[in-house]
Amino acid sequence: MNLNGIGYDCHRLAPGRPLILGGVEIPHDRGLEGHSDADVLTHAVIDALLGGAGLGDIGEHFPDTDERYRDADSIALLETALTRVVAGGLEVLNVDCTVVMEAPKLGPRRQEIRERLAKALNLPATRVNVKATTGEGIGFVGRREGVAALAVASLRNR
Ligand code: MG
């Protein structure tokens, strides 16, 4: 039986912060604000995994009130989440995700992000898909106030 999970996250853009997406730092004049490294894409992927496994959400596993997770490397959190999913007798089949961001263009770094996420998920890069779209100039994404990300994960019992 396949189990599916969805994930959604958004973070605010602010000056003086790095822009990290899927574990890859993207040069930009602003970055994402948050308790951890605010890697919005990796957070959506974590929630998709936890959702598929019936293990709650990222906030339960890695509370943003916990000093241990201040400026945390979200890829390390993803690896921990995967460990918990695997401990539950499950394996991840694939992950698909979308970054919703007005600028910069993600295209040139898309393959790198895909490979970084795939490595953390212990999957071949062909099982991890990374897409990007814009906010078409409307809403918080379109006004460049923030970045959103969505992810779905498919899992099955080992
Ligand atoms: Mg987040």
Short mmCIF file of C-alpha atoms and ligand atoms in Angstrom, two decimals:
data_model
loop_
_atom_site.label_atom_id
_atom_site.label_comp_id
_atom_site.label_asym_id
_atom_site.label_seq_id
_atom_site.Cartn_x
_atom_site.Cartn_y
_atom_site.Cartn_z
CA MET A 1 0.00 0.00 0.00
CA ASN A 2 1.31 3.43 -0.89
CA LEU A 3 1.11 6.22 1.63
CA ASN A 4 1.12 9.82 0.49
CA GLY A 5 1.98 12.95 2.40
CA ILE A 6 1.80 16.63 1.55
CA GLY A 7 3.88 19.49 2.85
CA TYR A 8 3.55 23.25 2.64
CA ASP A 9 5.66 26.01 4.10
CA CYS A 10 6.39 29.69 3.63
CA HIS A 11 8.99 32.03 5.06
CA ARG A 12 9.46 35.78 4.94
CA LEU A 13 12.27 37.32 2.87
CA ALA A 14 14.55 39.71 4.75
CA PRO A 15 17.89 41.43 4.21
CA GLY A 16 20.96 39.99 5.89
CA ARG A 17 19.81 36.39 5.72
CA PRO A 18 21.05 33.60 3.44
CA LEU A 19 18.65 32.18 0.85
CA ILE A 20 18.88 28.42 1.31
CA LEU A 21 16.64 26.16 -0.74
CA GLY A 22 16.93 22.39 -0.58
CA GLY A 23 20.25 22.76 1.23
CA VAL A 24 21.75 24.93 -1.51
CA GLU A 25 22.64 28.57 -0.85
CA ILE A 26 21.42 30.80 -3.68
CA PRO A 27 23.11 34.20 -4.05
CA HIS A 28 20.49 36.92 -3.55
CA ASP A 29 20.14 40.31 -1.87
CA ARG A 30 17.75 38.82 0.69
CA GLY A 31 17.20 35.51 2.39
CA LEU A 32 14.61 33.69 4.44
CA GLU A 33 13.81 34.50 8.06
CA GLY A 34 13.15 31.79 10.58
CA HIS A 35 14.32 30.03 13.70
CA SER A 36 16.32 27.47 11.73
CA ASP A 37 18.08 28.23 8.45
CA ALA A 38 14.52 28.79 7.13
CA ASP A 39 15.01 26.40 4.20
CA VAL A 40 11.38 26.57 3.14
CA LEU A 41 11.73 23.83 0.52
CA THR A 42 13.33 21.32 2.86
CA HIS A 43 10.67 22.11 5.48
CA ALA A 44 7.90 21.28 2.98
CA VAL A 45 9.67 18.01 2.12
CA ILE A 46 9.98 17.11 5.84
CA ASP A 47 6.26 17.69 6.32
CA ALA A 48 5.44 15.56 3.27
CA LEU A 49 7.51 12.68 4.69
CA LEU A 50 6.07 12.98 8.19
CA GLY A 51 2.58 13.28 6.73
CA GLY A 52 2.92 10.13 4.66
CA ALA A 53 4.24 8.25 7.67
CA GLY A 54 1.47 9.52 9.96
CA LEU A 55 4.07 11.08 12.22
CA GLY A 56 2.60 14.55 12.67
CA ASP A 57 4.44 17.63 11.50
CA ILE A 58 7.77 19.42 11.56
CA GLY A 59 6.74 21.64 14.48
CA GLU A 60 6.21 18.60 16.71
CA HIS A 61 9.53 17.04 15.79
CA PHE A 62 11.66 20.19 15.72
CA PRO A 63 9.91 22.93 17.74
CA ASP A 64 10.90 26.50 16.86
CA THR A 65 10.94 27.25 20.58
CA ASP A 66 13.83 24.84 21.03
CA GLU A 67 17.25 26.51 21.09
CA ARG A 68 18.78 23.35 19.63
CA TYR A 69 17.15 24.26 16.33
CA ARG A 70 18.27 27.89 16.16
CA ASP A 71 19.92 28.36 12.75
CA ALA A 72 19.65 24.58 12.32
CA ASP A 73 20.73 23.02 9.05
CA SER A 74 17.36 21.88 7.69
CA ILE A 75 18.99 19.12 5.65
CA ALA A 76 20.12 17.60 8.97
CA LEU A 77 16.51 17.86 10.18
CA LEU A 78 15.37 16.11 7.01
CA GLU A 79 17.86 13.32 7.66
CA THR A 80 16.54 12.96 11.21
CA ALA A 81 12.94 12.93 9.95
CA LEU A 82 13.86 10.25 7.41
CA THR A 83 15.42 8.16 10.19
CA ARG A 84 12.13 8.33 12.10
CA VAL A 85 10.13 7.39 8.99
CA VAL A 86 12.43 4.43 8.27
CA ALA A 87 12.26 3.37 11.94
CA GLY A 88 8.51 3.09 11.41
CA GLY A 89 9.10 0.42 8.78
CA LEU A 90 8.59 2.67 5.76
CA GLU A 91 10.62 3.61 2.72
CA VAL A 92 10.30 6.68 0.54
CA LEU A 93 9.48 6.05 -3.11
CA ASN A 94 9.61 9.56 -4.48
CA VAL A 95 9.27 13.21 -3.62
CA ASP A 96 7.97 15.97 -5.86
CA CYS A 97 8.11 19.61 -4.86
CA THR A 98 7.52 23.15 -6.08
CA VAL A 99 9.16 26.37 -4.96
CA VAL A 100 6.98 29.46 -5.42
CA MET A 101 9.34 32.42 -5.62
CA GLU A 102 9.38 35.63 -7.64
CA ALA A 103 13.18 36.00 -7.82
CA PRO A 104 15.87 34.90 -8.36
CA LYS A 105 15.26 32.29 -11.05
CA LEU A 106 15.84 28.83 -9.61
CA GLY A 107 16.49 27.14 -12.96
CA PRO A 108 20.29 27.25 -12.93
CA ARG A 109 20.44 25.61 -9.47
CA ARG A 110 17.54 23.19 -9.85
CA GLN A 111 19.63 20.11 -10.58
CA GLU A 112 21.96 20.86 -7.67
CA ILE A 113 18.99 21.21 -5.30
CA ARG A 114 17.52 17.99 -6.61
CA GLU A 115 20.76 16.11 -6.00
CA ARG A 116 21.17 17.60 -2.50
CA LEU A 117 17.66 16.58 -1.45
CA ALA A 118 18.03 13.15 -3.08
CA LYS A 119 21.27 12.53 -1.15
CA ALA A 120 19.58 13.43 2.15
CA LEU A 121 16.63 11.19 1.27
CA ASN A 122 18.86 8.30 0.22
CA LEU A 123 17.19 8.27 -3.17
CA PRO A 124 18.44 8.48 -6.74
CA ALA A 125 18.01 12.01 -8.12
CA THR A 126 15.43 10.66 -10.59
CA ARG A 127 13.08 10.05 -7.61
CA VAL A 128 13.24 13.63 -6.44
CA ASN A 129 11.69 16.29 -8.65
CA VAL A 130 12.10 20.01 -8.04
CA LYS A 131 9.93 22.52 -9.84
CA ALA A 132 9.76 26.30 -9.63
CA THR A 133 7.10 28.85 -10.39
CA THR A 134 6.48 32.51 -9.58
CA GLY A 135 3.67 34.40 -7.89
CA GLU A 136 2.88 36.26 -11.12
CA GLY A 137 3.43 39.56 -9.30
CA ILE A 138 0.50 39.04 -6.93
CA GLY A 139 0.19 37.98 -3.31
CA PHE A 140 3.05 37.79 -0.81
CA VAL A 141 5.22 35.84 -3.23
CA GLY A 142 4.55 38.22 -6.10
CA ARG A 143 5.39 41.21 -3.89
CA ARG A 144 8.66 39.48 -2.98
CA GLU A 145 7.74 39.42 0.69
CA GLY A 146 8.29 35.71 1.00
CA VAL A 147 8.80 32.32 -0.58
CA ALA A 148 6.48 29.31 -0.41
CA ALA A 149 7.10 25.64 -1.12
CA LEU A 150 4.92 22.59 -1.58
CA ALA A 151 5.90 18.94 -1.57
CA VAL A 152 4.35 15.52 -1.89
CA ALA A 153 5.98 12.27 -0.86
CA SER A 154 5.02 8.71 -1.65
CA LEU A 155 6.01 6.02 0.85
CA ARG A 156 5.39 2.32 1.31
CA ASN A 157 5.93 -0.37 3.90
CA ARG A 158 9.29 -2.09 3.56
MG MG B 1 9.49 26.47 7.91
#
